[in-house]
Amino acid sequence: MTQPTVSLAGGGQMPLLGFGTWQLPGSQAYDPVRMALDTGYRHLDTATMYRNETEVGRALLDSGVPRDQVFVTTKLPAERAGRERETIEASLRALGIDQLDLWLVHWPPNGAARPETWREFVAAREAGLTRAIGVSNYSIGQIDELIDATGVAPEVNQIPYSPALHDAKLLAEHRERGVVVEGYSPFRRSNLREPVFAEVAKAHGVTPAQVILRWHLQHEIVVIPKSATPDRIKANFDVSGFELTPDEMARIDAV
Ligand code: NAP
């Protein structure tokens, strides 16, 4: 199945729609991840901090979906800065795979960009432990610090995003640097009862949640909704059968 992807600066392709796994600790992650893979998601977002890498990896293996068809992201907890290599090795062991698709610095360690950690990320990519590297919750200023210190830009910055947080200037600043924006918490950062979502949803015979996800895709913002509810897991993936008009996009941008 071909899904919309975005090109990463290092040459990889990242599916624009993924499945989030925060607040699905331990065994709570297994069934939702299995269902997501059965539904067709080919992109999983976990983190050392989510304490579910083992279950995400087991669900991936049991799904029977070939490893090379699923984009797997995990993240270095900020407090593990200085222990980068042992942390990625532990993530790979827990996930039961020998290479990540994307490894992110989860938060700026102690609130700082920390180029030493970024150098370890570059080394992990060179060692083949991960295909792509990026950051999360970094400001543009912190990304520039990493670029200035190492000459290497993060391929991705995973940040909170939603129509309410839409910031065209921030998107442009990332794109000028070759950094893909990956949005998180599309629903938790939205008011699903916002009238614009309801009106647009009605026009297309879909739900407000589907409108929000579709809006991300049309902006080429990676989006990783989380759900533990079977119907929602399916509905959140079912967003390719309609297209928002330029006018609808503009109205949602302005929410
Ligand atoms: P989210 O995906 O915006 O929202 C999840 C919540 O929305 C859950 O309560 C879920 O309920 C509900 N929901 C899911 N689908 C829905 C639908 N179709 N209609 C109505 N409600 C729906 O929030 P998130 O988990 O914070 O963000 C997504 C992912 O981003 C996370 O799982 C994680 O992978 C990542 N993330 C990263 C960071 C970071 O610092 N890098 C921070 C936060 C999140 P049910 O589960 O009960 O269905």
mmCIF file of C-alpha atoms and ligand atoms in Angstrom:
data_model
loop_
_atom_site.group_PDB
_atom_site.id
_atom_site.type_symbol
_atom_site.label_atom_id
_atom_site.label_comp_id
_atom_site.label_asym_id
_atom_site.label_seq_id
_atom_site.Cartn_x
_atom_site.Cartn_y
_atom_site.Cartn_z
ATOM 1 C CA MET A 1 0.000 0.000 0.000
ATOM 2 C CA THR A 2 1.445 3.363 -0.900
ATOM 3 C CA GLN A 3 0.976 6.106 1.636
ATOM 4 C CA PRO A 4 1.887 9.770 1.450
ATOM 5 C CA THR A 5 5.436 10.321 2.651
ATOM 6 C CA VAL A 6 7.791 13.226 3.124
ATOM 7 C CA SER A 7 11.444 13.141 2.062
ATOM 8 C CA LEU A 8 14.043 13.407 4.802
ATOM 9 C CA ALA A 9 17.268 15.331 4.220
ATOM 10 C CA GLY A 10 19.291 12.128 4.599
ATOM 11 C CA GLY A 11 17.411 10.466 1.743
ATOM 12 C CA GLY A 12 14.764 8.476 3.613
ATOM 13 C CA GLN A 13 10.995 8.624 3.220
ATOM 14 C CA MET A 14 8.782 9.131 6.268
ATOM 15 C CA PRO A 15 5.042 8.311 6.154
ATOM 16 C CA LEU A 16 3.094 11.497 6.932
ATOM 17 C CA LEU A 17 0.598 9.580 9.069
ATOM 18 C CA GLY A 18 1.811 7.521 12.012
ATOM 19 C CA PHE A 19 0.547 5.960 15.212
ATOM 20 C CA GLY A 20 1.402 7.519 18.590
ATOM 21 C CA THR A 21 1.937 5.325 21.644
ATOM 22 C CA TRP A 22 2.317 7.698 24.574
ATOM 23 C CA GLN A 23 0.158 6.741 27.586
ATOM 24 C CA LEU A 24 0.031 3.134 26.421
ATOM 25 C CA PRO A 25 2.574 1.735 28.886
ATOM 26 C CA GLY A 26 3.701 -1.877 28.843
ATOM 27 C CA SER A 27 1.086 -4.417 27.825
ATOM 28 C CA GLN A 28 -1.458 -1.647 27.099
ATOM 29 C CA ALA A 29 0.466 -0.905 23.902
ATOM 30 C CA TYR A 30 0.296 -4.363 22.330
ATOM 31 C CA ASP A 31 -3.323 -4.549 21.109
ATOM 32 C CA PRO A 32 -3.549 -0.957 19.820
ATOM 33 C CA VAL A 33 -0.266 -1.313 17.918
ATOM 34 C CA ARG A 34 -1.338 -4.659 16.449
ATOM 35 C CA MET A 35 -4.628 -3.110 15.393
ATOM 36 C CA ALA A 36 -2.864 -0.084 13.925
ATOM 37 C CA LEU A 37 -0.610 -2.309 11.811
ATOM 38 C CA ASP A 38 -3.551 -4.489 10.750
ATOM 39 C CA THR A 39 -5.419 -1.300 9.780
ATOM 40 C CA GLY A 40 -2.548 -0.184 7.568
ATOM 41 C CA TYR A 41 -0.455 2.261 9.602
ATOM 42 C CA ARG A 42 3.192 1.872 8.614
ATOM 43 C CA HIS A 43 4.731 4.332 11.060
ATOM 44 C CA LEU A 44 5.012 3.865 14.832
ATOM 45 C CA ASP A 45 6.108 6.498 17.338
ATOM 46 C CA THR A 46 7.458 5.352 20.692
ATOM 47 C CA ALA A 47 10.076 6.570 23.192
ATOM 48 C CA THR A 48 12.235 5.092 25.903
ATOM 49 C CA MET A 49 10.116 7.204 28.269
ATOM 50 C CA TYR A 50 6.847 5.541 27.177
ATOM 51 C CA ARG A 51 8.005 2.200 28.660
ATOM 52 C CA ASN A 52 6.462 0.205 25.837
ATOM 53 C CA GLU A 53 9.274 -0.433 23.361
ATOM 54 C CA THR A 54 9.204 -4.175 24.117
ATOM 55 C CA GLU A 55 5.467 -4.426 23.462
ATOM 56 C CA VAL A 56 5.630 -2.203 20.366
ATOM 57 C CA GLY A 57 8.397 -4.432 19.007
ATOM 58 C CA ARG A 58 6.469 -7.608 19.791
ATOM 59 C CA ALA A 59 3.332 -6.249 18.117
ATOM 60 C CA LEU A 60 5.407 -5.349 15.053
ATOM 61 C CA LEU A 61 6.923 -8.824 14.877
ATOM 62 C CA ASP A 62 3.607 -10.628 15.476
ATOM 63 C CA SER A 63 1.840 -8.471 12.860
ATOM 64 C CA GLY A 64 3.798 -10.207 10.130
ATOM 65 C CA VAL A 65 4.313 -6.865 8.369
ATOM 66 C CA PRO A 66 7.862 -6.899 6.999
ATOM 67 C CA ARG A 67 10.211 -4.766 9.069
ATOM 68 C CA ASP A 68 11.259 -2.680 6.075
ATOM 69 C CA GLN A 69 7.670 -1.558 5.497
ATOM 70 C CA VAL A 70 7.254 0.099 8.895
ATOM 71 C CA PHE A 71 8.899 3.364 9.945
ATOM 72 C CA VAL A 72 9.895 3.088 13.614
ATOM 73 C CA THR A 73 10.795 6.110 15.752
ATOM 74 C CA THR A 74 12.001 6.141 19.335
ATOM 75 C CA LYS A 75 13.543 8.843 21.509
ATOM 76 C CA LEU A 76 16.394 9.487 23.922
ATOM 77 C CA PRO A 77 15.106 10.783 27.270
ATOM 78 C CA ALA A 78 16.743 14.132 28.083
ATOM 79 C CA GLU A 79 18.143 12.744 31.319
ATOM 80 C CA ARG A 80 20.024 10.048 29.378
ATOM 81 C CA ALA A 81 22.134 12.670 27.598
ATOM 82 C CA GLY A 82 25.709 11.450 28.031
ATOM 83 C CA ARG A 83 24.554 7.824 27.759
ATOM 84 C CA GLU A 84 23.397 7.989 24.158
ATOM 85 C CA ARG A 85 24.976 4.822 22.772
ATOM 86 C CA GLU A 86 23.835 2.553 25.595
ATOM 87 C CA THR A 87 20.333 4.008 25.326
ATOM 88 C CA ILE A 88 19.912 3.407 21.595
ATOM 89 C CA GLU A 89 21.309 -0.101 22.008
ATOM 90 C CA ALA A 90 18.750 -0.755 24.774
ATOM 91 C CA SER A 91 15.960 0.609 22.542
ATOM 92 C CA LEU A 92 16.978 -1.660 19.670
ATOM 93 C CA ARG A 93 17.090 -4.676 21.982
ATOM 94 C CA ALA A 94 13.670 -3.854 23.447
ATOM 95 C CA LEU A 95 12.139 -3.280 20.010
ATOM 96 C CA GLY A 96 13.779 -6.436 18.679
ATOM 97 C CA ILE A 97 15.172 -4.702 15.589
ATOM 98 C CA ASP A 98 18.704 -3.873 14.478
ATOM 99 C CA GLN A 99 18.116 -0.379 13.115
ATOM 100 C CA LEU A 100 15.714 2.478 13.884
ATOM 101 C CA ASP A 101 14.195 4.574 11.137
ATOM 102 C CA LEU A 102 14.366 7.699 13.288
ATOM 103 C CA TRP A 103 15.934 8.491 16.641
ATOM 104 C CA LEU A 104 15.009 11.768 18.360
ATOM 105 C CA VAL A 105 16.375 13.726 21.310
ATOM 106 C CA HIS A 106 13.094 13.770 23.273
ATOM 107 C CA TRP A 107 13.615 17.173 24.913
ATOM 108 C CA PRO A 108 16.511 19.629 24.999
ATOM 109 C CA PRO A 109 18.621 18.241 27.894
ATOM 110 C CA ASN A 110 18.320 20.652 30.841
ATOM 111 C CA GLY A 111 16.607 23.000 28.399
ATOM 112 C CA ALA A 112 19.756 23.367 26.252
ATOM 113 C CA ALA A 113 20.537 22.310 22.664
ATOM 114 C CA ARG A 114 23.520 20.195 23.764
ATOM 115 C CA PRO A 115 25.712 19.686 20.666
ATOM 116 C CA GLU A 116 27.679 16.874 22.437
ATOM 117 C CA THR A 117 24.510 14.780 22.428
ATOM 118 C CA TRP A 118 23.864 15.704 18.813
ATOM 119 C CA ARG A 119 27.380 14.510 17.866
ATOM 120 C CA GLU A 120 26.496 11.140 19.417
ATOM 121 C CA PHE A 121 23.347 11.064 17.276
ATOM 122 C CA VAL A 122 25.406 11.720 14.153
ATOM 123 C CA ALA A 123 27.758 8.900 15.226
ATOM 124 C CA ALA A 124 24.806 6.534 15.767
ATOM 125 C CA ARG A 125 23.560 7.262 12.262
ATOM 126 C CA GLU A 126 27.054 6.716 10.836
ATOM 127 C CA ALA A 127 27.226 3.408 12.729
ATOM 128 C CA GLY A 128 23.979 2.322 11.072
ATOM 129 C CA LEU A 129 22.013 2.103 14.333
ATOM 130 C CA THR A 130 19.433 4.497 12.925
ATOM 131 C CA ARG A 131 18.642 5.644 9.406
ATOM 132 C CA ALA A 132 17.638 9.163 10.402
ATOM 133 C CA ILE A 133 18.167 11.479 13.370
ATOM 134 C CA GLY A 134 16.235 14.393 14.726
ATOM 135 C CA VAL A 135 15.079 16.298 17.758
ATOM 136 C CA SER A 136 11.843 16.994 19.589
ATOM 137 C CA ASN A 137 10.641 20.066 21.417
ATOM 138 C CA TYR A 138 13.582 22.115 20.086
ATOM 139 C CA SER A 139 13.274 25.808 19.179
ATOM 140 C CA ILE A 140 14.647 27.114 15.890
ATOM 141 C CA GLY A 141 17.412 28.826 17.887
ATOM 142 C CA GLN A 142 18.412 25.486 19.430
ATOM 143 C CA ILE A 143 18.362 23.798 16.009
ATOM 144 C CA ASP A 144 20.664 26.535 14.708
ATOM 145 C CA GLU A 145 23.003 25.902 17.636
ATOM 146 C CA LEU A 146 23.261 22.238 16.614
ATOM 147 C CA ILE A 147 23.862 23.172 12.978
ATOM 148 C CA ASP A 148 26.492 25.781 13.894
ATOM 149 C CA ALA A 149 28.337 23.372 16.198
ATOM 150 C CA THR A 150 28.260 20.253 14.017
ATOM 151 C CA GLY A 151 27.330 21.229 10.467
ATOM 152 C CA VAL A 152 24.519 18.650 10.639
ATOM 153 C CA ALA A 153 20.850 19.630 10.758
ATOM 154 C CA PRO A 154 18.249 17.435 12.458
ATOM 155 C CA GLU A 155 16.149 15.695 9.808
ATOM 156 C CA VAL A 156 12.979 16.116 11.913
ATOM 157 C CA ASN A 157 11.714 18.253 14.801
ATOM 158 C CA GLN A 158 8.748 16.673 16.616
ATOM 159 C CA ILE A 159 6.730 19.473 18.233
ATOM 160 C CA PRO A 160 3.174 20.032 19.446
ATOM 161 C CA TYR A 161 0.992 20.946 16.482
ATOM 162 C CA SER A 162 -2.670 21.484 15.653
ATOM 163 C CA PRO A 163 -4.788 24.071 13.834
ATOM 164 C CA ALA A 164 -4.836 26.115 17.052
ATOM 165 C CA LEU A 165 -1.022 26.100 17.119
ATOM 166 C CA HIS A 166 -0.591 26.702 13.369
ATOM 167 C CA ASP A 167 2.389 28.964 12.709
ATOM 168 C CA ALA A 168 3.288 29.403 9.030
ATOM 169 C CA LYS A 169 6.481 31.276 9.913
ATOM 170 C CA LEU A 170 7.686 28.456 12.163
ATOM 171 C CA LEU A 171 6.954 25.899 9.409
ATOM 172 C CA ALA A 172 8.901 27.984 6.888
ATOM 173 C CA GLU A 173 11.854 28.339 9.281
ATOM 174 C CA HIS A 174 12.049 24.562 9.630
ATOM 175 C CA ARG A 175 11.762 23.993 5.896
ATOM 176 C CA GLU A 176 14.477 26.548 5.108
ATOM 177 C CA ARG A 177 16.802 24.390 7.214
ATOM 178 C CA GLY A 178 15.657 21.126 5.657
ATOM 179 C CA VAL A 179 13.953 20.043 8.887
ATOM 180 C CA VAL A 180 10.675 18.122 8.575
ATOM 181 C CA VAL A 181 8.007 19.190 11.076
ATOM 182 C CA GLU A 182 6.361 16.294 12.879
ATOM 183 C CA GLY A 183 3.354 17.401 14.910
ATOM 184 C CA TYR A 184 2.247 15.699 18.097
ATOM 185 C CA SER A 185 -0.983 15.800 20.127
ATOM 186 C CA PRO A 186 -3.232 16.783 17.193
ATOM 187 C CA PHE A 187 -6.389 16.162 19.275
ATOM 188 C CA ARG A 188 -5.189 17.043 22.746
ATOM 189 C CA ARG A 189 -4.152 20.428 21.351
ATOM 190 C CA SER A 190 -7.497 20.949 19.565
ATOM 191 C CA ASN A 191 -11.033 21.777 20.559
ATOM 192 C CA LEU A 192 -12.839 19.050 18.629
ATOM 193 C CA ARG A 193 -16.096 20.979 19.127
ATOM 194 C CA GLU A 194 -14.786 24.009 17.269
ATOM 195 C CA PRO A 195 -17.583 24.950 14.784
ATOM 196 C CA VAL A 196 -15.252 25.197 11.776
ATOM 197 C CA PHE A 197 -14.245 21.561 12.188
ATOM 198 C CA ALA A 198 -17.903 20.502 12.376
ATOM 199 C CA GLU A 199 -18.853 22.492 9.271
ATOM 200 C CA VAL A 200 -15.979 21.176 7.184
ATOM 201 C CA ALA A 201 -16.517 17.646 8.497
ATOM 202 C CA LYS A 202 -20.189 17.793 7.500
ATOM 203 C CA ALA A 203 -19.313 18.954 3.981
ATOM 204 C CA HIS A 204 -17.150 15.852 3.463
ATOM 205 C CA GLY A 205 -19.157 13.335 5.493
ATOM 206 C CA VAL A 206 -16.288 12.781 7.924
ATOM 207 C CA THR A 207 -15.571 13.606 11.590
ATOM 208 C CA PRO A 208 -13.852 16.686 13.038
ATOM 209 C CA ALA A 209 -10.927 14.448 14.091
ATOM 210 C CA GLN A 210 -10.508 13.293 10.484
ATOM 211 C CA VAL A 211 -10.570 16.905 9.291
ATOM 212 C CA ILE A 212 -7.765 17.779 11.711
ATOM 213 C CA LEU A 213 -5.603 14.878 10.511
ATOM 214 C CA ARG A 214 -6.311 15.650 6.854
ATOM 215 C CA TRP A 215 -5.329 19.295 7.450
ATOM 216 C CA HIS A 216 -1.909 18.145 8.742
ATOM 217 C CA LEU A 217 -1.367 15.890 5.719
ATOM 218 C CA GLN A 218 -2.228 18.662 3.251
ATOM 219 C CA HIS A 219 0.293 20.929 5.011
ATOM 220 C CA GLU A 220 2.878 18.097 4.742
ATOM 221 C CA ILE A 221 3.147 18.018 8.536
ATOM 222 C CA VAL A 222 3.762 14.521 9.875
ATOM 223 C CA VAL A 223 0.969 13.604 12.314
ATOM 224 C CA ILE A 224 0.906 10.724 14.828
ATOM 225 C CA PRO A 225 -2.522 10.381 16.482
ATOM 226 C CA LYS A 226 -2.753 8.017 19.441
ATOM 227 C CA SER A 227 -5.818 5.965 20.262
ATOM 228 C CA ALA A 228 -6.549 2.859 22.279
ATOM 229 C CA THR A 229 -10.068 2.647 20.805
ATOM 230 C CA PRO A 230 -10.471 0.285 17.823
ATOM 231 C CA ASP A 231 -12.996 2.452 15.939
ATOM 232 C CA ARG A 232 -10.841 5.543 16.375
ATOM 233 C CA ILE A 233 -7.652 3.722 15.339
ATOM 234 C CA LYS A 234 -9.430 2.829 12.090
ATOM 235 C CA ALA A 235 -11.096 6.222 11.548
ATOM 236 C CA ASN A 236 -7.841 8.104 12.175
ATOM 237 C CA PHE A 237 -6.208 6.107 9.381
ATOM 238 C CA ASP A 238 -9.134 6.612 6.999
ATOM 239 C CA VAL A 239 -8.288 10.132 5.845
ATOM 240 C CA SER A 240 -7.258 9.642 2.236
ATOM 241 C CA GLY A 241 -10.742 9.606 0.678
ATOM 242 C CA PHE A 242 -11.408 13.346 0.772
ATOM 243 C CA GLU A 243 -9.555 16.574 0.123
ATOM 244 C CA LEU A 244 -9.903 19.919 1.889
ATOM 245 C CA THR A 245 -10.322 22.875 -0.456
ATOM 246 C CA PRO A 246 -7.917 25.845 -0.280
ATOM 247 C CA ASP A 247 -10.715 27.843 1.354
ATOM 248 C CA GLU A 248 -11.296 25.143 3.995
ATOM 249 C CA MET A 249 -7.563 24.920 4.653
ATOM 250 C CA ALA A 250 -7.427 28.698 5.185
ATOM 251 C CA ARG A 251 -10.396 28.635 7.554
ATOM 252 C CA ILE A 252 -8.787 25.870 9.597
ATOM 253 C CA ASP A 253 -5.418 27.685 9.579
ATOM 254 C CA ALA A 254 -7.205 30.594 11.235
ATOM 255 C CA VAL A 255 -8.775 28.572 14.088
HETATM 256 P P1 NAP B 1 -3.471 12.904 20.606
HETATM 257 O O1 NAP B 1 -3.083 11.851 19.641
HETATM 258 O O2 NAP B 1 -3.697 14.283 20.157
HETATM 259 O O3 NAP B 1 -4.764 12.492 21.401
HETATM 260 C C1 NAP B 1 -4.955 11.281 22.039
HETATM 261 C C2 NAP B 1 -6.293 11.399 22.752
HETATM 262 O O4 NAP B 1 -7.317 11.628 21.796
HETATM 263 C C3 NAP B 1 -6.635 10.135 23.473
HETATM 264 O O5 NAP B 1 -7.339 10.537 24.637
HETATM 265 C C4 NAP B 1 -7.561 9.431 22.505
HETATM 266 O O6 NAP B 1 -8.493 8.648 23.205
HETATM 267 C C5 NAP B 1 -8.257 10.590 21.837
HETATM 268 N N1 NAP B 1 -8.646 10.295 20.447
HETATM 269 C C6 NAP B 1 -7.949 9.559 19.535
HETATM 270 N N2 NAP B 1 -8.596 9.506 18.370
HETATM 271 C C7 NAP B 1 -9.737 10.227 18.520
HETATM 272 C C8 NAP B 1 -10.817 10.519 17.677
HETATM 273 N N3 NAP B 1 -10.853 10.076 16.406
HETATM 274 N N4 NAP B 1 -11.815 11.306 18.150
HETATM 275 C C9 NAP B 1 -11.785 11.749 19.417
HETATM 276 N N5 NAP B 1 -10.775 11.494 20.289
HETATM 277 C C10 NAP B 1 -9.754 10.734 19.841
HETATM 278 O O7 NAP B 1 -2.402 13.014 21.803
HETATM 279 P P2 NAP B 1 -0.971 12.464 22.168
HETATM 280 O O8 NAP B 1 -1.007 11.038 22.496
HETATM 281 O O9 NAP B 1 -0.446 13.416 23.156
HETATM 282 O O10 NAP B 1 -0.102 12.711 20.849
HETATM 283 C C11 NAP B 1 0.083 11.752 19.841
HETATM 284 C C12 NAP B 1 1.451 11.098 19.926
HETATM 285 O O11 NAP B 1 2.478 12.069 19.817
HETATM 286 C C13 NAP B 1 1.752 10.436 21.274
HETATM 287 O O12 NAP B 1 1.079 9.213 21.445
HETATM 288 C C14 NAP B 1 3.252 10.320 21.186
HETATM 289 O O13 NAP B 1 3.613 9.226 20.336
HETATM 290 C C15 NAP B 1 3.608 11.658 20.561
HETATM 291 N N6 NAP B 1 3.935 12.703 21.573
HETATM 292 C C16 NAP B 1 5.216 13.161 21.633
HETATM 293 C C17 NAP B 1 5.582 14.093 22.575
HETATM 294 C C18 NAP B 1 6.989 14.604 22.626
HETATM 295 O O14 NAP B 1 7.355 15.263 23.604
HETATM 296 N N7 NAP B 1 7.795 14.344 21.619
HETATM 297 C C19 NAP B 1 4.622 14.593 23.485
HETATM 298 C C20 NAP B 1 3.309 14.114 23.392
HETATM 299 C C21 NAP B 1 2.985 13.195 22.421
HETATM 300 P P3 NAP B 1 -8.501 7.038 23.213
HETATM 301 O O15 NAP B 1 -7.071 6.571 23.258
HETATM 302 O O16 NAP B 1 -9.273 6.728 24.445
HETATM 303 O O17 NAP B 1 -9.190 6.607 21.951
#
